[in-house]
mmCIF file of C-alpha atoms in Angstrom:
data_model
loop_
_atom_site.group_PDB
_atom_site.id
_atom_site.type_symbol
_atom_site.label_atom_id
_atom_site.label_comp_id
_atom_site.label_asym_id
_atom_site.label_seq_id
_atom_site.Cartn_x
_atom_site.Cartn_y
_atom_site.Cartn_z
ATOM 1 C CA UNK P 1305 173.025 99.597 74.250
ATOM 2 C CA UNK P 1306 174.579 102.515 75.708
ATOM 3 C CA UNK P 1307 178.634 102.184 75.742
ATOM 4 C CA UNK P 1308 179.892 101.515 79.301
ATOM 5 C CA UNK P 1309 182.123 104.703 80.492
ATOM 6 C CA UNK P 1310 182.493 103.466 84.178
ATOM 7 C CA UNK P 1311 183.866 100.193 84.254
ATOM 8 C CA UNK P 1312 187.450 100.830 85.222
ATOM 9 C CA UNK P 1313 187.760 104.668 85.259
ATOM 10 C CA UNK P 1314 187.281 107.137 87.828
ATOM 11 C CA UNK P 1315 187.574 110.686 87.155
ATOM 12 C CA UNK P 1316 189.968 113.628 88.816
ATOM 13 C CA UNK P 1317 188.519 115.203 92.080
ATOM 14 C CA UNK P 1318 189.286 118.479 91.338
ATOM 15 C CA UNK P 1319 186.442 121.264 91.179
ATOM 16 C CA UNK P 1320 186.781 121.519 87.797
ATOM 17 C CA UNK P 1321 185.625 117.909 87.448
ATOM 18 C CA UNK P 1322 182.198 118.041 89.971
ATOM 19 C CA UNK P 1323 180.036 118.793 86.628
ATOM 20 C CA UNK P 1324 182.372 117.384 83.855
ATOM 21 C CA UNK P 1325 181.631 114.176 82.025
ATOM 22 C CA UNK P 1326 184.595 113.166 80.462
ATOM 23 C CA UNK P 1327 187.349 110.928 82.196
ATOM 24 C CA UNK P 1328 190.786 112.250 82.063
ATOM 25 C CA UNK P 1329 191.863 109.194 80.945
ATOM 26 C CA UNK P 1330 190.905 107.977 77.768
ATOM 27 C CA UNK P 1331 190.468 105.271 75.737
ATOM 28 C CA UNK P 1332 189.658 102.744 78.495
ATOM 29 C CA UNK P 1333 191.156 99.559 78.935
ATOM 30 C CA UNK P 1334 189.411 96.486 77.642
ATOM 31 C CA UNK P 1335 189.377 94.402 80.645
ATOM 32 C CA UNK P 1336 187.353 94.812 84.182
ATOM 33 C CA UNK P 1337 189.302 96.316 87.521
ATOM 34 C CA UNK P 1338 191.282 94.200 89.633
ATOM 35 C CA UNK P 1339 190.117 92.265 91.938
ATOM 36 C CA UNK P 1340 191.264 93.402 95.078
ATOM 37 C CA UNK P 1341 189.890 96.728 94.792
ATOM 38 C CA UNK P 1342 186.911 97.068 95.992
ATOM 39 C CA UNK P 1343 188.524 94.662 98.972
ATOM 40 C CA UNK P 1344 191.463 97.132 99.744
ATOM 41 C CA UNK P 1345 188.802 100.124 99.645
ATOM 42 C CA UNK P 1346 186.597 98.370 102.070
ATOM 43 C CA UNK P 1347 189.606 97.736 104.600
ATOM 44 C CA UNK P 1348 191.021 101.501 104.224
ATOM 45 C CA UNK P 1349 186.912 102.241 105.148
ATOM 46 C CA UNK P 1350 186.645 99.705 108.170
ATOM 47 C CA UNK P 1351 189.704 102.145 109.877
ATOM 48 C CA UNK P 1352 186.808 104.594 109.500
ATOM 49 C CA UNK P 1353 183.762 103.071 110.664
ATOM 50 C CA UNK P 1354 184.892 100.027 112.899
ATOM 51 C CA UNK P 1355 183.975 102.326 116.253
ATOM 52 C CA UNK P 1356 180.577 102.805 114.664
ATOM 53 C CA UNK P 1357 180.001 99.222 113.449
ATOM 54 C CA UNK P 1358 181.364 98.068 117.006
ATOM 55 C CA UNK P 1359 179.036 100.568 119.158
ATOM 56 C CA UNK P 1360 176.247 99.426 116.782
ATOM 57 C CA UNK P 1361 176.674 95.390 117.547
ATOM 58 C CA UNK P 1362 176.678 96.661 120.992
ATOM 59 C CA UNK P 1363 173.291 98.100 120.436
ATOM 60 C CA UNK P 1364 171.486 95.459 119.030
ATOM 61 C CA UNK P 1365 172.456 93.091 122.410
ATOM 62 C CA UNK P 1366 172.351 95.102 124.869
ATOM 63 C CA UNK P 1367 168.214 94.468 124.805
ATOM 64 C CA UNK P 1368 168.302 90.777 125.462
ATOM 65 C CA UNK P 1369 171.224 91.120 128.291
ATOM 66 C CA UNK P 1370 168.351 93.483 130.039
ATOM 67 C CA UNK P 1371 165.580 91.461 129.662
ATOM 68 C CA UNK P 1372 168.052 88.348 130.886
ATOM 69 C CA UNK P 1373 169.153 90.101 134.096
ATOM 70 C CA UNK P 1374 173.302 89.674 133.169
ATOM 71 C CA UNK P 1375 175.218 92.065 134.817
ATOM 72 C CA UNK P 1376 176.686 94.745 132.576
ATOM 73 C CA UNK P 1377 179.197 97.242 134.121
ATOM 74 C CA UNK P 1378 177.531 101.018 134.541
ATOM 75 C CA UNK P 1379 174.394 98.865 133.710
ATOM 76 C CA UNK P 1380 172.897 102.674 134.332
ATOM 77 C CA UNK P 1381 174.374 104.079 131.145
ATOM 78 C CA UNK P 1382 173.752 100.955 129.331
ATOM 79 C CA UNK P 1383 170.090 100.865 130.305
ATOM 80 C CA UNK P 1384 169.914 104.543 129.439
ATOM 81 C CA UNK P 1385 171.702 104.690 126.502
ATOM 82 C CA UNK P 1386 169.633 101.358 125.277
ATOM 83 C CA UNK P 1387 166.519 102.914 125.631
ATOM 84 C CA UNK P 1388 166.986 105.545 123.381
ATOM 85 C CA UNK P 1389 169.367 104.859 120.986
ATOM 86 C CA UNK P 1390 172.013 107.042 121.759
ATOM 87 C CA UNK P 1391 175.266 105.719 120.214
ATOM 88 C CA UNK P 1392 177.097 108.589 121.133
ATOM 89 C CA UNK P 1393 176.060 107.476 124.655
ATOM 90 C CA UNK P 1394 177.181 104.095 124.353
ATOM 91 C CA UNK P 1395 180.768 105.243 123.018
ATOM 92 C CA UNK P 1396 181.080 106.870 125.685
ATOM 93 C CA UNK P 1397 180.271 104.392 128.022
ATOM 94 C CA UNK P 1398 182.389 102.329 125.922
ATOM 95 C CA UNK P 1399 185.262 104.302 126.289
ATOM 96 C CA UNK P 1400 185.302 105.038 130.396
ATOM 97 C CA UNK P 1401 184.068 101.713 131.362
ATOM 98 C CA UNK P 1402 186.400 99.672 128.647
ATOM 99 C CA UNK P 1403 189.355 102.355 127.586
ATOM 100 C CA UNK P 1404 189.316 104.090 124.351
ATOM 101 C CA UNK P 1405 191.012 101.034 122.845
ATOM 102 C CA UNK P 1406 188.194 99.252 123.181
ATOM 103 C CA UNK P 1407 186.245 100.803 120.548
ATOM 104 C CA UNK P 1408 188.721 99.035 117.989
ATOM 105 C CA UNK P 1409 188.480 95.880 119.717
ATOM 106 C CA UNK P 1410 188.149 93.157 117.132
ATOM 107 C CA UNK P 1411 189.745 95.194 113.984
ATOM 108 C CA UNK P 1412 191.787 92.387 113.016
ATOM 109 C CA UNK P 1413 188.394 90.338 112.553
ATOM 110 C CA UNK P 1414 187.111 93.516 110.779
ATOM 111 C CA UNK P 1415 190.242 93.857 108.441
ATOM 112 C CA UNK P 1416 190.048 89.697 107.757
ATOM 113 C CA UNK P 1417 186.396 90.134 106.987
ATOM 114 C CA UNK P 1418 186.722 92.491 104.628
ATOM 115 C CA UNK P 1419 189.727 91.161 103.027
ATOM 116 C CA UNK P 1420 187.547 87.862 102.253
ATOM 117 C CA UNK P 1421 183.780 89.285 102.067
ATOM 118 C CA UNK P 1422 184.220 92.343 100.360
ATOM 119 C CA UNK P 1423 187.060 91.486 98.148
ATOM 120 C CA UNK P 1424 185.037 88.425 96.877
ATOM 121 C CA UNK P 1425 181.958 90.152 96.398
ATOM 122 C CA UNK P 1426 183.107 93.819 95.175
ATOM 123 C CA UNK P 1427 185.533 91.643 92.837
ATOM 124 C CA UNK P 1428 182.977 89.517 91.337
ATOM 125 C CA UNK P 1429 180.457 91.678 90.933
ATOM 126 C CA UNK P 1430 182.873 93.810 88.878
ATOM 127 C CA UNK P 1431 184.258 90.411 86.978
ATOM 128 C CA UNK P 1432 180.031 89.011 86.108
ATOM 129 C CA UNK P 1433 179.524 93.152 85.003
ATOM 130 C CA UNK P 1434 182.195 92.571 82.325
ATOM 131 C CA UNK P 1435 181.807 89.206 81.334
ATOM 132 C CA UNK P 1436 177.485 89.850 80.693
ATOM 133 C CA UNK P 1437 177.753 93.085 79.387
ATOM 134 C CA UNK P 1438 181.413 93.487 78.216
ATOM 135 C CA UNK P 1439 181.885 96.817 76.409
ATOM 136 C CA UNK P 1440 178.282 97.673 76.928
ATOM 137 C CA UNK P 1441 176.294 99.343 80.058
ATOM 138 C CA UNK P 1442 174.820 96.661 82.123
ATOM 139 C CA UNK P 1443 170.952 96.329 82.198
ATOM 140 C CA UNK P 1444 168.965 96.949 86.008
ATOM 141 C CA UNK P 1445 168.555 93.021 85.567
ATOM 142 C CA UNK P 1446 171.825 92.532 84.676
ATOM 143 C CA UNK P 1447 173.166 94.532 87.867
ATOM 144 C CA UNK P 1448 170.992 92.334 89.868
ATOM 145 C CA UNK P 1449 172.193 89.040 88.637
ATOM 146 C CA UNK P 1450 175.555 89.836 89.247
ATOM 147 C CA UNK P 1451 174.976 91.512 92.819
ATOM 148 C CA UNK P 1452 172.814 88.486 93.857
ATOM 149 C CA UNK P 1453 176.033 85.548 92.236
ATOM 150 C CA UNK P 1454 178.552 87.630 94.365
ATOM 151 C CA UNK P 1455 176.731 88.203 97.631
ATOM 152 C CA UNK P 1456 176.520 84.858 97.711
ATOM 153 C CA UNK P 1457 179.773 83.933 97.489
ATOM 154 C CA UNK P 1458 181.042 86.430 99.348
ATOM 155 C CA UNK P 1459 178.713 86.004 101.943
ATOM 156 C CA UNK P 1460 179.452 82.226 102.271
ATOM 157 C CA UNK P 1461 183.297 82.684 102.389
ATOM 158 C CA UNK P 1462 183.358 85.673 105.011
ATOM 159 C CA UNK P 1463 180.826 83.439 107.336
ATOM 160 C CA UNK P 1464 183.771 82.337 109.638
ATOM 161 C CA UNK P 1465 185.278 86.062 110.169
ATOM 162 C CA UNK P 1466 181.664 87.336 110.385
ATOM 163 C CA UNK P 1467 181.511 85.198 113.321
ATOM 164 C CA UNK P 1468 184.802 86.133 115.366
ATOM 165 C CA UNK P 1469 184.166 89.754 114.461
ATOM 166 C CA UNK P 1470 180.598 89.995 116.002
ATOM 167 C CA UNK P 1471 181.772 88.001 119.335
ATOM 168 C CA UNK P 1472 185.020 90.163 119.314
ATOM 169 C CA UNK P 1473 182.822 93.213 119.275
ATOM 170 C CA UNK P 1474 180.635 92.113 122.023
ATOM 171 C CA UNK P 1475 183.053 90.624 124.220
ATOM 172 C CA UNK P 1476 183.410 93.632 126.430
ATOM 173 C CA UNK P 1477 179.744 93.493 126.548
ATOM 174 C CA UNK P 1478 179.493 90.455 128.157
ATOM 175 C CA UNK P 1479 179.543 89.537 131.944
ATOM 176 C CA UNK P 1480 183.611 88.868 133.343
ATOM 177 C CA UNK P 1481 182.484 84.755 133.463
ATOM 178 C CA UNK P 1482 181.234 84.449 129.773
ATOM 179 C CA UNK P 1483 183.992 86.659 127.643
ATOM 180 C CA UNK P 1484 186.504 84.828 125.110
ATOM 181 C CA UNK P 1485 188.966 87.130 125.270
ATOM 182 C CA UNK P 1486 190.174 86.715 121.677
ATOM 183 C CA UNK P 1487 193.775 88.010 121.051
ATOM 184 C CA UNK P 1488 192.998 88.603 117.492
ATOM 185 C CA UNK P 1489 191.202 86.879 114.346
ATOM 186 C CA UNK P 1490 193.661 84.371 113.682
ATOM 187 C CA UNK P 1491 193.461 83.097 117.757
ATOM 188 C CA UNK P 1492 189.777 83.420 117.302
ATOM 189 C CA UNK P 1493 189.808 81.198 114.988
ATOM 190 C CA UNK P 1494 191.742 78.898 116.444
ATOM 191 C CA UNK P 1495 190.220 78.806 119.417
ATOM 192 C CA UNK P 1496 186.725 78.067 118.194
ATOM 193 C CA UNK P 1497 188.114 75.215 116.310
ATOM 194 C CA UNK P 1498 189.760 73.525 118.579
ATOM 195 C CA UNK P 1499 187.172 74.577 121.846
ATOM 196 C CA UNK P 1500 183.834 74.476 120.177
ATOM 197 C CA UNK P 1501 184.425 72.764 116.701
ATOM 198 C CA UNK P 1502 184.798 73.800 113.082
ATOM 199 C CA UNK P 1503 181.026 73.789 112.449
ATOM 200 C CA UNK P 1504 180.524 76.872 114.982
ATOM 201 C CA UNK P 1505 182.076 79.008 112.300
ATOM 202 C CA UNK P 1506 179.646 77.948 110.405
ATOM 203 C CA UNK P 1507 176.518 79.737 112.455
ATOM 204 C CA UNK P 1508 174.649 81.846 110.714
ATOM 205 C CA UNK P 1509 175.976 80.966 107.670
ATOM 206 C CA UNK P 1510 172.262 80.921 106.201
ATOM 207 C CA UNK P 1511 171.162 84.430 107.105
ATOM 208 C CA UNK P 1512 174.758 85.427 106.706
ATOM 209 C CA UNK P 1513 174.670 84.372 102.996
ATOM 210 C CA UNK P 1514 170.547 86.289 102.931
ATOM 211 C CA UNK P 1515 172.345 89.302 104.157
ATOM 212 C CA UNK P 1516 175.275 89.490 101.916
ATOM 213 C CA UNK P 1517 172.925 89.185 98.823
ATOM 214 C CA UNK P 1518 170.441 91.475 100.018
ATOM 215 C CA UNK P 1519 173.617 94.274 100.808
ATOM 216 C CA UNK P 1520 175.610 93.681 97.366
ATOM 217 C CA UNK P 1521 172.366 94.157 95.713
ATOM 218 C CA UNK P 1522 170.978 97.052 97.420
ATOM 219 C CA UNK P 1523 174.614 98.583 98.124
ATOM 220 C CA UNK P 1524 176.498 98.020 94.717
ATOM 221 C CA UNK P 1525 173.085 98.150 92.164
ATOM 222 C CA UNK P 1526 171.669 101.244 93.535
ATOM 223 C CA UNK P 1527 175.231 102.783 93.687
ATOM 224 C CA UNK P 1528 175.823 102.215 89.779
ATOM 225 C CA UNK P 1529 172.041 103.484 89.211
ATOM 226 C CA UNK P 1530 172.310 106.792 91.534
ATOM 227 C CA UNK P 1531 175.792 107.163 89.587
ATOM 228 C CA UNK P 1532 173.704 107.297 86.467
ATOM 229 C CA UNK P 1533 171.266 109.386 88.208
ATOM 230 C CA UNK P 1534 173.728 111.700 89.180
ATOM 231 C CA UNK P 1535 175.978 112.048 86.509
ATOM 232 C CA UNK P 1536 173.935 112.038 83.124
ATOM 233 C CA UNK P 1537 169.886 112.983 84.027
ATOM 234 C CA UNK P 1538 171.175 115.560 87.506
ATOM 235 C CA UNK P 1539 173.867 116.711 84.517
ATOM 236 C CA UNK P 1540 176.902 116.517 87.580
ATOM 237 C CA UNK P 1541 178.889 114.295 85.297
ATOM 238 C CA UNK P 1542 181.604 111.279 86.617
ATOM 239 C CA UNK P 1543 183.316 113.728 89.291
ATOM 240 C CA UNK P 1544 183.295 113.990 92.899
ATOM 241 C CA UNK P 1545 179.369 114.985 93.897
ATOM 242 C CA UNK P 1546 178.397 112.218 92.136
ATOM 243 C CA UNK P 1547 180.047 109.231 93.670
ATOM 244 C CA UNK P 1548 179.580 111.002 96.751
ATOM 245 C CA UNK P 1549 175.602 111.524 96.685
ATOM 246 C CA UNK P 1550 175.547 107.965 94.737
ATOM 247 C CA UNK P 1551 177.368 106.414 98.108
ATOM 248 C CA UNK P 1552 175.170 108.309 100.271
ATOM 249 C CA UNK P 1553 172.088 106.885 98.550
ATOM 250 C CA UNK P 1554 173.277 103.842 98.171
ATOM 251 C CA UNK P 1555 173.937 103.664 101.659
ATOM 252 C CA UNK P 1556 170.669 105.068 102.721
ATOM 253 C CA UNK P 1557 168.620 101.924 100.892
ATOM 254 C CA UNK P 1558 171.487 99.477 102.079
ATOM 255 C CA UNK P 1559 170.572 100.048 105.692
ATOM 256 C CA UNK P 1560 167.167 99.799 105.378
ATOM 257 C CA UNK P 1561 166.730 96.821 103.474
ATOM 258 C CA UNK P 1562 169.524 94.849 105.569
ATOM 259 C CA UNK P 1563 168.666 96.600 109.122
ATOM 260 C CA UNK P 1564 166.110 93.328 110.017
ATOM 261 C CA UNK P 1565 168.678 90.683 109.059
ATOM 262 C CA UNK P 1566 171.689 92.028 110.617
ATOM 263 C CA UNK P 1567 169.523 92.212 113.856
ATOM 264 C CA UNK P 1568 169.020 88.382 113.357
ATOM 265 C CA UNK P 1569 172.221 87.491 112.187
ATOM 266 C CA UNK P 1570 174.124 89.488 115.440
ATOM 267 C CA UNK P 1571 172.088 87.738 117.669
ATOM 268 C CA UNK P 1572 172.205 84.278 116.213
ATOM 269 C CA UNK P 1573 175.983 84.761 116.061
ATOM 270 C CA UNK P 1574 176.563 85.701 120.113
ATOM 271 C CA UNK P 1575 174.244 83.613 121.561
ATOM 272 C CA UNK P 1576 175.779 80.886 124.150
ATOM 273 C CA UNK P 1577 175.498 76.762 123.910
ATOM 274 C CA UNK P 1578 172.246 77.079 126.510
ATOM 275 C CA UNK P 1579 170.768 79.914 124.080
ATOM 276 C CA UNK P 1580 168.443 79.166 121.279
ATOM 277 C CA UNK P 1581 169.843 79.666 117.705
ATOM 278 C CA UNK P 1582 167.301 78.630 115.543
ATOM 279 C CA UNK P 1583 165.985 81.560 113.010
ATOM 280 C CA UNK P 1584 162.691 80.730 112.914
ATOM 281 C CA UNK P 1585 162.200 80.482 116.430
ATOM 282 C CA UNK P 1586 164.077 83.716 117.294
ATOM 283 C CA UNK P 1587 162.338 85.691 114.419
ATOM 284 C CA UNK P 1588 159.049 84.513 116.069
ATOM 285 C CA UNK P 1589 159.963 85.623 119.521
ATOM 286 C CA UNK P 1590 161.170 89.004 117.975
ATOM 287 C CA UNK P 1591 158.141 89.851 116.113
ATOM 288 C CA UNK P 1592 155.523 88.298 119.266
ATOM 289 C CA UNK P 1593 157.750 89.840 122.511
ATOM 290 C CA UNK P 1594 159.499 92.862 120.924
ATOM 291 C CA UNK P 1595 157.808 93.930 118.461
ATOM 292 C CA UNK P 1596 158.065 94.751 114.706
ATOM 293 C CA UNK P 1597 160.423 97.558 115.355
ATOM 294 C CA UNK P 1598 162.736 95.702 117.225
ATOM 295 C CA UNK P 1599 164.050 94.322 113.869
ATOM 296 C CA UNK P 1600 165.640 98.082 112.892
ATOM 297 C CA UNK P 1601 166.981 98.153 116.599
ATOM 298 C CA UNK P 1602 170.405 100.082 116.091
ATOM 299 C CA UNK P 1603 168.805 101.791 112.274
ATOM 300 C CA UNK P 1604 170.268 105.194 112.781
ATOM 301 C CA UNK P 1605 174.044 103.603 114.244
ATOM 302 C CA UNK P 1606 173.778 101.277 111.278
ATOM 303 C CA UNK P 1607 173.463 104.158 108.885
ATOM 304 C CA UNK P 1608 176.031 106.071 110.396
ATOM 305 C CA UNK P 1609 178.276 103.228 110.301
ATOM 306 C CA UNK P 1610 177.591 102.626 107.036
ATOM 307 C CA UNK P 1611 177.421 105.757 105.272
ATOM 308 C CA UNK P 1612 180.876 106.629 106.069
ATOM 309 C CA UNK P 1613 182.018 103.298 105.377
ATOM 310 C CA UNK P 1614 179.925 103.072 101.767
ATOM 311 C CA UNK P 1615 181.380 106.509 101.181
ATOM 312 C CA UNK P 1616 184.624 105.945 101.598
ATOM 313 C CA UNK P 1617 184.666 102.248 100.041
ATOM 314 C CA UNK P 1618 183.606 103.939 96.767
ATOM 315 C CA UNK P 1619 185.579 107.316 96.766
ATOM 316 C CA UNK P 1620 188.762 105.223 97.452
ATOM 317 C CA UNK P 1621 187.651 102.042 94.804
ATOM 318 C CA UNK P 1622 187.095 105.091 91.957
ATOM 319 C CA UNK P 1623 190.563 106.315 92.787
ATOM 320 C CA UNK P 1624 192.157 103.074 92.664
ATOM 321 C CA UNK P 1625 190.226 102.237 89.357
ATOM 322 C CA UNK P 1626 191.514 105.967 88.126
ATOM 323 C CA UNK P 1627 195.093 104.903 89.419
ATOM 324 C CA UNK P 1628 194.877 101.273 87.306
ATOM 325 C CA UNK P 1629 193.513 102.886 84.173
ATOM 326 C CA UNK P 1630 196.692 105.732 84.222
ATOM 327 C CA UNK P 1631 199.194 102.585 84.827
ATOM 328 C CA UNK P 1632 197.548 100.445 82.509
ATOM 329 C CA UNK P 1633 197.571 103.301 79.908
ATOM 330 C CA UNK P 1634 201.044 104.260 80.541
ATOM 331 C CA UNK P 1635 202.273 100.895 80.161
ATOM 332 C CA UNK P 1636 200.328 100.534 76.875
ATOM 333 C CA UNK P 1637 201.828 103.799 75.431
ATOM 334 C CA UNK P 1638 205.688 102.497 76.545
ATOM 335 C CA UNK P 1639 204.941 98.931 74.878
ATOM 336 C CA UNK P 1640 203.292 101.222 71.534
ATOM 337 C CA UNK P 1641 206.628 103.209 71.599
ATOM 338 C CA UNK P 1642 209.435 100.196 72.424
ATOM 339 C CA UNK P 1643 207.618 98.273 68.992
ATOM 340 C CA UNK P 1644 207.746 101.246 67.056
#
């Protein structure tokens, strides 16, 4: 098998390195990255794309507050923007209706998320790579085994943030009578505990789960296989074009295969006591009263949200895994010299 040159390394960013193939750190240490990489890089990317994820939860409601009749403030704008997608619309609606704070409302829940989703399933994926394939490159099966073991873990522990960040999102949404008015994560957790009971944090937790495997597979597989694409058949080597056109790629298939079940997921997770929460039911209604293509309601916001977000996530996890492999290496070469 062909020797794995991507595990832990990441090369330098200057424009020497966009078509050069070997790391400027060499040889690699024998052990996988830390695990809290790929969580810090996904938390440095949510200050980037939490307005974007936010207008784009927004999105995907605003259709069933219309067809319900609840009053929304500059119902106008929200009606307009609705109809045709506009997020730039909405933010702006967001942001005179709501203050331009309000497009960060529920970061905390964002920042816990990712500290517990992403960390788990960006740090596990990286942990199964190594421990299947060690030294060697992993296999396309291979990939997907270990995408598909951490997306479901990670899915399954980042349920109960999932769930205060989606009604933290939407709260401003909402008519004055029906919002929560979290303070922050913690309080939103709190507060569902102790006013609605531990199991609420719970909802969703099936197609929650579906959606984390189905975005660590399509996210984190077709990123290492575009980074193949890119940097040994395109000839760009491991530099800066190609974990940027590998994010952008990966991104691109991420949001299309994950587009229906985030639709289901949002809705199932900021639905009221008198609402109906049951999947099957609401896929049903979907698919008869919407239509087919109300399941990629909010596509294009969920692709800008997430292409900045994917592309950051990896550009910073490569230069953290760059930053390890220099430390780890330095420290090696201090031991090698203090026993000699």
């Amino acid at each position: 098998m062909q020797a794995r040159s991507d595990a832990v390394l990441a090369p330098s960013t200057s424009l020497q390195s966009f078509r050069t193939s070997p790391s400027s750190i060499s040889p690699p240490p024998q052990q996988p990255p830390p695990f809290y990489i790929g969580g810090v890089a996904s938390c440095v990317a949510t200050f980037v794309s939490h307005p974007f994820d936010l207008t784009k939860v927004r999105l995907q409601t605003i259709k069933k507050q219309m067809r319900s009749g609840s009053a929304l403030s500059a119902s106008a704008w929200w009606r307009t923007a609705a109809k045709h997608e506009n997020m730039l619309r909405i933010m702006w609606t967001i942001s005179q209706t709501e203050g331009l704070r309000s497009l960060y409302s529920g970061l905390s829940a964002s920042l816990l998320r990712q500290g517990t989703y992403s960390t788990i399933r960006f740090g596990l994926y990286d942990k199964f790579k190594w421990l299947i394939a060690g030294d060697t490159k992993p296999t396309f099966g291979q990939l997907l085994f270990c995408s598909t073991a951490a997306g479901i873990l990670g899915g399954a522990f980042g349920n109960p943030s999932d769930v205060v960040n989606v009604r933290m999102q939407n709260d401003g949404q909402l008519p004055p009578s029906q919002r929560r008015h979290y303070k922050n994560a913690i309080d939103g957790l709190i507060r569902i505990c102790r006013e609605e009971g531990p199991q609420v944090l719970l909802r969703g937790l099936g197609y929650s789960t579906t959606r984390a495997v189905v975005m660590t597979v399509s996210q984190m597989t077709s990123y290492d296989e575009f980074k193949d694409l890119f940097s040994d058949k395109l000839g760009y080597g491991n530099g800066l074009v190609t974990h940027f056109g590998a994010s952008v790629s990966a991104a691109l298939v991420a949001t299309t295969m994950c587009s229906p079940l985030d639709v289901i997921k949002t809705r199932i997770m900021s639905a009221h006591n008198a609402e109906s929460r049951r999947p099957i039911s609401l896929i049903i209604h979907m698919a008869t009263m919407e239509g087919i293509g109300s399941f990629f309601k909010g596509w294009l916001p969920a692709f800008i949200r997430l292409g900045p977000h994917t592309i950051v996530t990896f550009l910073v996890m490569e230069q953290l895994k760059d930053w390890h492999a220099q430390w780890a290496l330095n420290k090696s070469q201090i031991i090698d010299t203090a026993t000699t």
